[in-house]
Every structure is written in C-alpha cells, then in structure tokens.
Amino acid sequence: MSQDAHPPAPARRRDSAATRAAILKAARETFTQRGYDGAGLREIANAAGADTRLIGRYFGSKEGLFAEVVDLAYEKSMMMTPEHNAEAARTLLTGEGGAQADGLLLTLRSASNPRAAAIMRDSIERNYQRRLADALPGTDTTGRSAVLIAICAGVLLNRLLLGHTALNGPDTERLIPYLHAALDAVAKVPQSAGGEK
Amino acid sequence: MSQDAHPPAPARRRDSAATRAAILKAARETFTQRGYDGAGLREIANAAGADTRLIGRYFGSKEGLFAEVVDLAYEKSMMMTPEHNAEAARTLLTGEGGAQADGLLLTLRSASNPRAAAIMRDSIERNYQRRLADALPGTDTTGRSAVLIAICAGVLLNRLLLGHTALNGPDTERLIPYLHAALDAVAKVPQSAGGEK
DNA sequence: ACCGTATGTCGACAGCTGTGGACATGCAAG
DNA sequence: CTTGCATGTCCACAGCTGTCGACATACGGT
C-alpha cells in the first residue's frame, strides 16, 4: 500500500489511491450494467480515465477487481423483514434500481459465469444474507433469508433484464400486494406450524 | 434414427432434417449449460457432429438458432397453480432441473445478453406465461403469472447458478413450506380483498 | 448412366478478449 | 542537483468469437 503521510498529504498529481478508487467506481458501474463477461477491462479503464494495465497492477486480475466490486455493491441492500416488505415490494416492482438493488443487478448479469458466481455467492453469504438473517424473526433465518433474496432477484431479473411487459407497464403497482404477501409468507413467522387450507 | 419418408425410406446418409435436429438438440444442451454468450457455435456444432457452417445455413445466425431453442425449452415448463405449488416448490428446491426447469435455466444463464433477453421475453410471454395465466384462478392472471415466474427464476438462480449454500444442503427440504406459501400467496385468489390480519 | 442440386467441408476474415513485458515519466528523498 | 521508485503508457501476444466464400461430394430425378 501507499504510505500516505498523515499530516501533509499534498495533492499529488500521481495518486495511486485516487486512480484505484476511480477504477473501482468505473468497474462497479460497468459490471453492473454489462455483467462480468460483458464488461471489458479496456472499457472499464477508459471509463475511469486510467490505463488498462493499471487494473492488473492494482487488482491483480479481472476476478480480483470483480471481487472488490461485489463486496462494495452488497454493502447497502434492501431489507426484507416484515416491517420493510411493503417498501421492498414497491422498490422491486417500480424502483429504478438504485444502490439498494445494485448488488442484485450485478449478480443477475454476472451469474452466467461460474467463477463470478462463486465470488458473488461468497460475498452474499458473508455480507448481505448474514445481515438479513440477523434482522429476521423466527427460526431458520438463514434459509428463509436465502429464499427472500431469491424472490427479489427473480423479480428484478424479469422486470429489468428481461423487460417483462407485465412488470413494466404503468400499472405495475397493482402487483405490489401480491409480492408483498409472498415476501411476508417467508419473512413472517408461520402462524400455524403445520399447514393451512 | 433417421426419419423415413412415407413410402420408400432409403436411409439417406445426407439428411438435412436429421442434422438440423441434431444441431438443435446440441444447441439446447449447450445453451442451457453455458448460456448464450458462453456457448460457441463451434462447440455446438462439434457436439452435434456437424460442421459449424451448417448452423449458419439452417438457422441463419446464432440468434436464429437461439430463438428456436428458447421456444423449444419453454414448451414444457412447471406450472404454479394452487394445486401444483407443492410439487413446484419441491422441484425448485430439490429437483435436478429437468425438462420442467430447462427454460428457466436457459433464461438465467443468457439474461445478461440484451439480444438474448429480448428473444426470451418474447418467447416467455407468448408461450409459457400465457399458458400459466390461463391456468390461474382469479383476476389479473397475467401480472400474477409474471410474478410467479419471477419467484421460480430467482430460486433457481440462487440454488443452481450461485450455488447458495443454504439452498444446497441435504436439509433444503425444510424450506419447501416457505416457498410453497409464497407461491400460494400469489397463485391463490386473495382471501380478503383489501388487507390482512 | 448422367447431371443438377442439396448437403457437407475447409479455410479465412476482422474483431474482440485478458494478460504480460518493456519503456517513459513524475514525485520525493538525499 | 541527482537518484530511486512508484506511477502511468504503449505494444504485443495468443486465443477465442461469429460470419462468410469457395470447394467437394453424394443423392434423386431423368
């Protein structure tokens, strides 16, 4: 790492930390938009105003860069606890996919690559899912949080990636109660242990 | 293996219909396994025992071949009506992803490509979703079927593509009731119109 | 038996990919 | 100033991709 002196910090024209951050930001945007395979290192470097070779220098490889991006993208993600499910359902069906959905969007577009999938699985289980499981009531919060994440990912996939017509019309709001109920069915503690009619 | 014409049937060594079918089968398997971008035409042709150039001859382009594969893959897909949701939840969480899930699997691995996504959206809305919407009770079956498809796609994504640990253990069966309830929440007609208890 | 044509085969093209080596440059320390 | 190293830049490599033109062959109708 760079040994930036604590007191002075004289705005150097050659700032490795700044270029590293610029690359990371550009990589996050490009990966989220094009997916792991679809994003080229030259495209990322160009968007960051940096040289392609610097990516290899600072992040080792494309996978290394991707891993850092994934961890970053899942820092702030939507919660699907009973008290947040109304908002989550609305965001999933009508939201533009801001920072709360960036992680899932990145995952959807990169899931086809096995290496990228392994990286994302690790990050999700280590960060996002753990956070969600801790906020969930009841038992088996780990498994239920996985199902909740899956549902959200599926909705985003159909709406934003596939552009499903039924999920992109101006009256998509009418589906919010259904999705809300589906999320609650997993997030809330079961009312009756066995089953229902 | 060669299809005979009605009267004579001279087992021709050069059978365009047979090679076309072989290419289509190999393409379906390869696309389902590697996704649209990940599957190469040379790989498909090699798996079919045919020459790469024949793909261009019979299907025009990679997109043309993919379109036929997608229509084929969505011919037989799982249903998520109230009476089938128990089986659907079990298949989604523990099944190996047979013919019932081939379409969704193909979609998940190819969704990152915008052109492929458009082809799949068209096929889904025209075949799968229409069939599911017709089988659903209640109102707004189109929108609800879209949500159901999204949920299933999300579960398959997390379990098979990402290899989510919580969805791949030997005791994944314990999550079936939760997923079943989530599917029912969308597939069944709402018990109370406005709200819930 | 012959020939037209459908069928299959070979090679080539331009374009892209991730990665690496070799070189130029600016900044800071002595 | 000079010197050393971190930082940035350029070019090249091998490998892959989808598409296409030109050629060889075998089959079906005559």
XYZ file of C-alpha atoms (C1' of nucleotides) in Angstrom:
454
model
C 0.000 0.000 0.000
C 0.997 3.615 -0.282
C 2.498 5.180 2.799
C 0.497 8.392 2.721
C 1.929 10.665 5.348
C -0.588 11.534 7.986
C -0.142 15.318 8.300
C 0.699 16.808 4.888
C -0.995 14.908 2.058
C -0.030 17.224 -0.794
C -2.496 16.574 -3.608
C -0.130 14.671 -5.815
C -0.834 14.547 -9.496
C 0.075 10.914 -9.392
C -2.239 9.497 -6.807
C -2.440 5.740 -6.779
C -5.263 5.720 -4.257
C -7.345 8.084 -6.369
C -6.857 6.136 -9.585
C -7.572 2.922 -7.740
C -10.816 4.398 -6.491
C -11.685 5.709 -9.943
C -11.133 2.280 -11.435
C -13.244 0.711 -8.711
C -16.090 3.123 -9.324
C -15.988 2.690 -13.085
C -15.772 -1.058 -12.644
C -18.818 -1.104 -10.426
C -20.866 0.844 -12.953
C -19.665 -1.152 -15.924
C -20.008 -4.538 -14.261
C -23.491 -3.655 -13.038
C -24.506 -2.550 -16.495
C -22.879 -5.189 -18.663
C -22.166 -8.101 -16.366
C -18.870 -9.829 -15.703
C -18.348 -11.294 -19.144
C -19.846 -8.368 -20.978
C -17.599 -5.786 -19.363
C -14.151 -5.454 -20.869
C -11.127 -4.263 -18.969
C -10.416 -1.709 -21.668
C -13.924 -0.330 -21.304
C -13.558 -0.052 -17.541
C -10.162 1.586 -17.743
C -11.409 4.025 -20.342
C -14.388 4.979 -18.187
C -12.046 5.543 -15.260
C -9.638 7.622 -17.316
C -6.880 5.199 -16.494
C -4.757 2.775 -18.424
C -5.801 -0.826 -18.829
C -2.601 -2.138 -17.385
C -3.191 -0.392 -14.084
C -6.101 -2.695 -13.406
C -3.768 -5.616 -13.451
C -1.338 -3.752 -11.258
C -3.818 -2.736 -8.574
C -6.261 -5.612 -8.601
C -4.253 -8.492 -9.922
C -6.778 -9.722 -12.419
C -10.308 -9.198 -13.634
C -11.555 -11.563 -10.971
C -9.797 -9.623 -8.255
C -11.365 -6.402 -9.411
C -14.750 -8.047 -9.617
C -14.489 -9.403 -6.092
C -13.919 -5.939 -4.668
C -16.814 -4.561 -6.683
C -19.154 -7.253 -5.417
C -18.305 -6.628 -1.794
C -18.910 -2.930 -2.352
C -22.214 -3.432 -4.147
C -23.667 -5.545 -1.366
C -22.783 -3.105 1.395
C -26.160 -1.426 1.272
C -29.011 -3.580 0.065
C -32.699 -3.654 0.653
C -34.045 -5.461 3.684
C -36.952 -7.896 3.520
C -38.066 -8.028 7.114
C -41.805 -7.983 7.857
C -41.747 -4.260 8.576
C -39.815 -3.441 5.422
C -41.579 -5.706 2.976
C -44.075 -3.104 1.822
C -41.294 -0.774 0.814
C -39.256 -3.628 -0.622
C -42.130 -4.804 -2.791
C -42.664 -1.304 -4.115
C -38.985 -0.785 -4.821
C -38.697 -4.112 -6.600
C -41.700 -3.505 -8.846
C -41.407 0.199 -9.542
C -37.973 1.359 -8.393
C -35.270 2.293 -10.808
C -32.775 0.023 -9.142
C -30.649 2.375 -7.094
C -27.962 1.457 -4.638
C -30.350 -0.855 -2.834
C -30.641 -3.093 -5.868
C -27.187 -2.661 -7.354
C -25.882 -5.817 -5.786
C -28.685 -7.981 -7.095
C -28.486 -6.390 -10.522
C -24.785 -7.058 -10.657
C -25.426 -10.631 -9.635
C -28.109 -11.203 -12.233
C -25.960 -10.035 -15.090
C -22.886 -11.941 -13.988
C -24.403 -15.190 -12.769
C -23.770 -16.978 -16.050
C -20.059 -17.057 -15.387
C -19.191 -19.800 -12.880
C -16.149 -18.005 -11.487
C -18.093 -14.800 -10.999
C -20.944 -16.787 -9.474
C -18.644 -18.299 -6.869
C -17.298 -14.879 -5.951
C -20.786 -13.458 -5.586
C -22.097 -16.392 -3.588
C -19.287 -15.945 -1.133
C -19.896 -12.228 -0.796
C -23.664 -12.595 -0.442
C -23.444 -15.231 2.236
C -20.761 -13.324 4.092
C -22.409 -9.905 3.980
C -25.911 -9.455 2.687
C -27.520 -12.696 3.747
C -25.959 -12.606 7.170
C -27.289 -9.114 7.759
C -30.755 -10.085 6.564
C -30.821 -13.286 8.588
C -29.944 -11.370 11.755
C -32.874 -8.990 11.168
C -35.387 -11.752 10.533
C -37.685 -13.029 13.276
C -38.360 -16.667 13.993
C -36.274 -19.712 13.331
C -34.168 -20.872 10.408
C -33.417 -17.303 9.457
C -30.547 -18.367 7.239
C -32.620 -20.495 4.942
C -35.521 -18.071 4.860
C -33.264 -15.143 4.066
C -31.907 -17.136 1.137
C -35.433 -17.632 -0.178
C -36.192 -13.938 0.251
C -33.102 -12.930 -1.656
C -34.044 -15.381 -4.360
C -37.512 -13.899 -4.739
C -36.160 -10.385 -5.036
C -33.551 -11.451 -7.540
C -36.194 -13.156 -9.641
C -38.441 -10.126 -9.770
C -35.578 -7.862 -10.742
C -34.484 -10.323 -13.381
C -37.865 -10.461 -15.037
C -38.536 -6.770 -14.789
C -35.218 -5.141 -15.586
C -33.209 -7.702 -17.518
C -35.892 -9.467 -19.486
C -38.091 -6.397 -19.644
C -41.158 -8.461 -18.964
C -44.099 -6.451 -20.299
C -46.460 -7.337 -17.449
C -43.889 -5.966 -14.989
C -43.051 -2.773 -16.840
C -46.389 -1.180 -17.549
C -47.597 1.986 -15.842
C -49.925 -0.064 -13.659
C -47.349 -2.409 -12.238
C -48.220 -1.030 -8.827
C -51.252 -3.275 -8.753
C -48.924 -6.251 -8.258
C -47.319 -4.854 -5.134
C -49.808 -6.521 -2.745
C -49.113 -9.919 -4.281
C -45.375 -9.587 -3.972
C -45.774 -8.133 -0.507
C -47.806 -11.162 0.526
C -45.229 -13.517 -0.940
C -42.417 -11.820 0.961
C -44.403 -11.867 4.181
C -45.107 -15.551 3.726
C -41.387 -16.173 4.120
C -40.319 -13.294 6.355
C -43.028 -13.579 8.985
C -43.058 -16.360 11.495
C -45.521 -19.038 10.405
C -48.877 -18.586 12.091
C -49.684 -22.287 12.148
C -46.894 -24.778 12.417
C -48.066 -27.457 10.044
C -50.046 -26.113 7.153
C -53.111 -24.257 6.067
C -56.082 -24.703 3.834
C -32.567 -42.815 -36.095
C -33.283 -41.288 -39.479
C -36.866 -40.362 -40.159
C -38.262 -42.292 -43.089
C -40.362 -40.705 -45.762
C -43.768 -42.220 -46.123
C -43.343 -44.897 -48.767
C -39.731 -45.555 -49.741
C -37.373 -44.615 -46.933
C -33.911 -45.018 -48.335
C -31.977 -44.092 -45.188
C -30.026 -41.304 -46.762
C -26.621 -40.592 -45.429
C -27.211 -36.950 -46.074
C -30.284 -35.972 -44.121
C -30.763 -32.288 -43.654
C -33.686 -32.724 -41.276
C -31.686 -35.067 -39.073
C -28.651 -32.831 -38.902
C -30.856 -29.843 -38.250
C -32.469 -31.710 -35.374
C -29.067 -32.801 -34.067
C -27.843 -29.224 -34.107
C -30.983 -28.067 -32.342
C -30.582 -30.680 -29.623
C -26.923 -29.926 -29.095
C -27.670 -26.216 -29.091
C -30.330 -26.632 -26.442
C -27.981 -28.556 -24.191
C -25.067 -26.235 -24.728
C -27.064 -23.028 -24.385
C -28.726 -24.347 -21.228
C -25.379 -25.255 -19.763
C -23.247 -22.300 -20.796
C -25.688 -19.527 -21.634
C -25.994 -17.562 -24.836
C -22.660 -15.786 -24.682
C -20.803 -18.687 -23.155
C -21.803 -21.165 -25.833
C -19.763 -21.065 -29.002
C -21.052 -22.127 -32.381
C -18.052 -24.373 -32.857
C -18.807 -26.090 -29.578
C -22.425 -26.649 -30.561
C -21.543 -27.933 -34.000
C -18.949 -30.262 -32.561
C -21.430 -31.647 -30.045
C -23.906 -32.234 -32.860
C -21.321 -33.910 -35.067
C -21.937 -31.313 -37.717
C -19.940 -28.574 -39.322
C -20.048 -25.068 -37.945
C -21.099 -23.609 -41.256
C -24.286 -25.649 -41.302
C -25.604 -23.680 -38.364
C -25.467 -20.563 -40.427
C -27.082 -22.366 -43.301
C -30.009 -23.814 -41.373
C -30.616 -21.173 -38.732
C -29.277 -18.016 -40.287
C -27.334 -16.827 -37.279
C -26.629 -17.560 -33.653
C -29.660 -15.540 -32.681
C -31.884 -17.516 -35.005
C -30.679 -20.775 -33.526
C -31.150 -19.432 -30.039
C -34.711 -18.341 -30.771
C -35.677 -21.848 -31.834
C -34.028 -23.320 -28.770
C -35.882 -20.967 -26.449
C -39.252 -21.813 -27.938
C -38.441 -25.476 -27.553
C -37.243 -25.152 -23.971
C -40.409 -23.406 -22.837
C -42.741 -25.948 -24.375
C -42.995 -27.960 -21.184
C -42.454 -26.000 -18.008
C -43.613 -26.335 -14.471
C -46.978 -24.921 -13.503
C -47.508 -22.785 -10.425
C -51.229 -23.068 -9.941
C -52.538 -23.531 -6.378
C -52.888 -27.281 -6.885
C -49.384 -27.642 -8.307
C -47.483 -25.369 -5.980
C -46.485 -28.089 -3.561
C -44.823 -30.049 -6.308
C -43.372 -26.879 -7.835
C -41.817 -25.814 -4.534
C -40.265 -29.242 -4.108
C -38.936 -29.335 -7.634
C -37.473 -25.853 -7.339
C -35.692 -26.559 -4.077
C -34.595 -30.147 -4.539
C -35.064 -31.085 -8.208
C -32.174 -31.534 -10.540
C -33.647 -29.164 -13.068
C -35.094 -31.474 -15.694
C -37.186 -30.510 -18.667
C -39.557 -28.589 -16.415
C -36.840 -26.149 -15.448
C -34.789 -26.130 -18.631
C -36.420 -22.992 -19.907
C -35.784 -21.019 -16.758
C -32.248 -22.303 -16.519
C -31.594 -21.270 -20.082
C -33.029 -17.858 -19.323
C -30.961 -17.341 -16.211
C -27.704 -18.063 -17.948
C -28.486 -15.965 -21.002
C -30.233 -12.988 -19.447
C -27.075 -10.893 -19.371
C -27.151 -10.515 -23.144
C -29.740 -7.909 -24.178
C -30.453 -9.513 -27.547
C -30.947 -12.914 -25.972
C -33.073 -11.339 -23.259
C -35.412 -9.834 -25.830
C -35.774 -13.175 -27.584
C -36.550 -14.939 -24.323
C -39.004 -12.313 -23.129
C -40.922 -12.688 -26.346
C -40.993 -16.459 -26.097
C -41.979 -16.487 -22.438
C -44.826 -14.062 -22.878
C -46.027 -15.842 -25.978
C -45.851 -19.400 -24.633
C -45.106 -20.072 -21.001
C -46.697 -17.110 -19.324
C -49.825 -17.326 -21.458
C -50.265 -20.970 -20.525
C -49.731 -20.247 -16.842
C -52.050 -17.242 -16.844
C -54.809 -19.328 -18.393
C -54.478 -21.915 -15.647
C -54.528 -19.392 -12.822
C -57.729 -18.576 -10.916
C -58.889 -15.119 -10.069
C -58.208 -11.814 -11.747
C -55.114 -10.214 -13.234
C -53.705 -13.598 -14.111
C -51.170 -12.074 -16.484
C -49.456 -9.959 -13.874
C -49.607 -12.644 -11.211
C -48.172 -15.253 -13.548
C -45.276 -12.911 -14.227
C -44.592 -12.649 -10.502
C -44.777 -16.429 -10.123
C -42.313 -16.974 -12.931
C -40.042 -14.404 -11.355
C -40.075 -16.173 -7.996
C -39.218 -19.509 -9.567
C -36.453 -17.980 -11.628
C -34.980 -16.376 -8.540
C -34.906 -19.599 -6.553
C -33.280 -21.491 -9.391
C -30.764 -18.729 -9.823
C -29.672 -18.777 -6.219
C -29.668 -22.517 -5.895
C -28.207 -23.749 -9.165
C -26.236 -20.867 -10.609
C -24.901 -19.214 -7.487
C -24.799 -22.466 -5.562
C -26.151 -20.765 -2.492
C -25.115 -22.921 0.467
C -28.379 -22.522 2.366
C -30.258 -23.823 -0.667
C -27.987 -26.761 -1.443
C -27.669 -28.600 1.808
C -29.208 -32.010 2.448
C -31.949 -30.411 4.529
C -33.148 -27.934 1.959
C -36.498 -29.659 2.132
C -37.286 -27.736 5.286
C -37.682 -24.598 3.159
C -40.366 -26.093 0.945
C -43.261 -24.883 3.124
C -41.983 -21.308 2.988
C -41.651 -21.295 -0.776
C -44.981 -23.070 -1.074
C -46.617 -20.355 0.985
C -45.003 -17.638 -1.089
C -46.252 -19.211 -4.316
C -49.729 -19.636 -2.895
C -49.776 -16.007 -1.830
C -49.628 -15.055 -5.492
C -51.342 -18.002 -7.168
C -54.384 -18.224 -4.913
C -57.166 -15.677 -5.073
C -56.761 -13.226 -2.219
C -58.922 -14.237 0.731
C -59.630 -10.697 1.846
C -59.725 -8.002 -0.762
C -58.107 -5.086 0.993
C -55.868 -6.098 3.823
C -54.904 -8.945 6.041
C -54.905 -9.707 9.708
C -25.671 -43.604 -66.786
C -25.716 -38.696 -66.124
C -26.234 -34.246 -64.155
C -28.212 -30.647 -61.154
C -28.512 -29.567 -56.686
C -28.928 -30.190 -51.922
C -25.709 -31.283 -48.360
C -21.374 -31.241 -46.040
C -16.297 -29.392 -45.521
C -12.333 -26.418 -45.349
C -10.087 -22.208 -44.586
C -10.073 -17.250 -43.756
C -11.515 -12.961 -42.191
C -11.809 -8.987 -38.885
C -12.679 -8.042 -34.209
C -12.528 -8.752 -29.614
C -10.671 -10.643 -25.079
C -7.291 -10.805 -20.650
C -2.682 -10.631 -19.582
C 2.148 -9.549 -19.639
C 6.785 -7.236 -20.774
C 9.313 -3.250 -21.711
C 9.600 1.621 -21.545
C 8.562 6.677 -20.163
C 7.551 9.858 -16.661
C 6.803 12.424 -12.317
C 7.436 12.664 -7.495
C 10.130 12.620 -3.306
C 14.283 11.848 -0.760
C 19.357 12.554 -0.192
C 21.153 18.911 -8.460
C 20.935 13.544 -8.847
C 18.933 9.152 -7.748
C 15.406 5.600 -6.865
C 10.990 4.065 -7.099
C 6.175 4.375 -7.641
C 3.050 5.511 -11.191
C 1.423 5.672 -15.802
C 1.772 4.252 -21.015
C 2.356 1.636 -25.194
C 2.581 -2.507 -27.774
C 2.237 -7.413 -28.463
C 0.770 -11.844 -27.727
C -2.119 -15.983 -28.119
C -6.771 -17.368 -28.095
C -11.324 -17.004 -28.949
C -15.623 -15.318 -31.352
C -19.489 -15.123 -35.384
C -19.825 -14.982 -40.119
C -18.816 -15.932 -44.787
C -16.999 -17.574 -49.626
C -15.369 -21.182 -52.249
C -14.920 -26.040 -52.992
C -16.050 -31.282 -52.644
C -19.313 -34.740 -52.513
C -23.431 -37.752 -52.671
C -28.093 -38.199 -53.580
C -32.576 -38.023 -56.558
C -34.732 -37.428 -60.804
C -34.216 -38.092 -65.663
